[in-house]
RNA sequence: GGCGGGGUAGCUCAGUCGGUUAGAGCACAGGCUUCAUAAGCCUGGGGUCGCGGGUUCAAGUCCCGCCCCCGCUACCA
């Protein structure tokens, strides 16, 4: 096998927050891949860095009354500590704020300029006059400008309630989230990169089938490549924490410009420290480049990034590996539920190796989300690692502790050979990021090993002084099967590998170590290798992760219902009182749906025929198609406004209105009278 | 609405080119064992392979239609 030169990156974590278990999925996925490649003897290097620039960092530094440089240095230390606790081992962990990164940014920028891709545009942007900074869309909140929605407290880019997209300057009554001040509109010069010029190249590169998972290629084709690619806004006016653009003083590169370049910057730091040549890693077609990222940052890595690399003459990624998000017990991580678990909190309570194993046992090459079901987590770690794998050593090592393994590997019924024969299949699974397949296969070996020990009953043999040699043979076999399994698991569980090395007095340093049994090495006294997951510790971890404000809410008797303020925020209560006379003007009646049909040509409407009892009928068009099937409505009782002035619609005359609540879309809820109500009854 | 992914045992999933009686792990039940971290081994129960059609000697697998779940994404009004 020829040696490959492989450069691997994981996405750069932002310096504004601590590492949490969601992040870790990616760093562990990548770390396993890198450890595997190294074990295979390839020249593989894992680079990462903190992503340090941007408004959020600037504002936080101000708030904490210290310099950005100080802040990001602290965060980098914290991140590195967390990674180390989870055995995520980088060849270099740098910073996007390094001089090396600045140099590469200059180089890339010069090339983009030279290619004539940069355009200047004056754009209008909201500016916070109190803080003295331009406001990104997410830093402005106000009332949704959609006249049918008008939900308050919405971000500047889109409305959570109705999905309306807008620019922050369109918001009604906008406020800066930084100071509460009313922003003013200011003109600002921005620099744009016209990546449409690279459209054809990107279409080819993304659709070649070589670099991206098929669903990712398809996503890009459907959402971006079918139309003109929009210019990419890569500058931000001062004040901004970042690198100043050399030929546009007073302007800074947008954080997403220098962040991916940080991959190269980090490599450059490593090259300088190790006497390596940067071009060998980034401008040599023989070097493979693999990026591991989450699905949220797909288009930065599959459109902008290849465009930048191509223009600046760097190598393009060999593969971009996209993974899904981590959920906990089937739901998005939540601060109030205590499932937003930081790396540090996890490691304070539970064994990080268990997390690595669990993640590996779940990961495939798909973009699917991955669920950390805490019960399953315990079950997997307990039964697979403790009950199966470690148990093989635990039940055999002590019978030959202080002795040596047999000088010649004993007859084992072909077990070791069977394990050795699995090497190629397992390697292929690791190579293709199909870790869950690999783990499943490896566990079958552990089952076989336990069966072997069971059948040989060394605990009985040892009682017979005549059969001591047999005991040694059986244990040599068992420990070798254990050794082989640990070799295969070592990319996932480096700590277990180290423990096995200590126990058996040998080293795992290449994949092919699983092909040859150990002989003659001395067996140390068995030391505890892995603990079961204690439910108590899991609970403590969850408790500690609970946000304090959420904990306070739990005291409120209403908290058990978990009724959030969203509905009221979406539709604030009317301030003005109405009189009883006003109220009785609206004649609301219980009605039965006796017919319900789709309306041809209408996206949202259903046509309902309501009976108010007797011969009284109403034809009503209701905008509830997104939530109800006509056939499910027939026969049920609803509440309708019976005296609403009839209105002629495109599809016919609507003679009333069915009462429903909810924000719309998938959330529409018809009002339902309690049992006993009869059509025609008035609501008062 | 569009795109993508999914629906197989209580749970998590495997199931190749269509081919024997649809599998594994966990969980559960019974038994064995008592070396091992209340670990291990054996046996067993448990399935309308989302629904409906079609192709075929043969369909979990291929084709058509539909339903439901997840993710992404957009619009109409």
mmCIF file of N, CA and C in Angstrom, chain A residues 1 3 98 169 172 350 553 559:
data_model
loop_
_atom_site.group_PDB
_atom_site.id
_atom_site.type_symbol
_atom_site.label_atom_id
_atom_site.label_comp_id
_atom_site.label_asym_id
_atom_site.label_seq_id
_atom_site.Cartn_x
_atom_site.Cartn_y
_atom_site.Cartn_z
ATOM 1 N N UNK A 1 0.850 -1.198 0.000
ATOM 2 C CA UNK A 1 0.000 0.000 0.000
ATOM 3 C C UNK A 1 0.889 1.253 0.000
ATOM 4 N N UNK A 3 1.926 5.077 0.598
ATOM 5 C CA UNK A 3 1.608 6.015 1.661
ATOM 6 C C UNK A 3 0.920 7.250 1.092
ATOM 7 N N UNK A 98 -3.849 34.571 13.924
ATOM 8 C CA UNK A 98 -2.391 34.456 13.875
ATOM 9 C C UNK A 98 -1.810 35.233 12.686
ATOM 10 N N UNK A 169 -34.001 46.791 7.984
ATOM 11 C CA UNK A 169 -34.536 48.155 7.916
ATOM 12 C C UNK A 169 -36.035 48.168 7.672
ATOM 13 N N UNK A 172 -40.677 46.949 11.807
ATOM 14 C CA UNK A 172 -41.398 48.028 12.449
ATOM 15 C C UNK A 172 -40.816 48.214 13.846
ATOM 16 N N UNK A 350 -18.794 11.886 33.545
ATOM 17 C CA UNK A 350 -18.765 10.594 32.866
ATOM 18 C C UNK A 350 -17.459 10.414 32.092
ATOM 19 N N UNK A 553 -37.901 28.743 36.851
ATOM 20 C CA UNK A 553 -39.230 28.599 36.287
ATOM 21 C C UNK A 553 -39.917 27.343 36.797
ATOM 22 N N UNK A 559 -45.216 25.908 35.581
ATOM 23 C CA UNK A 559 -44.043 25.406 34.853
ATOM 24 C C UNK A 559 -44.221 23.978 34.373
#
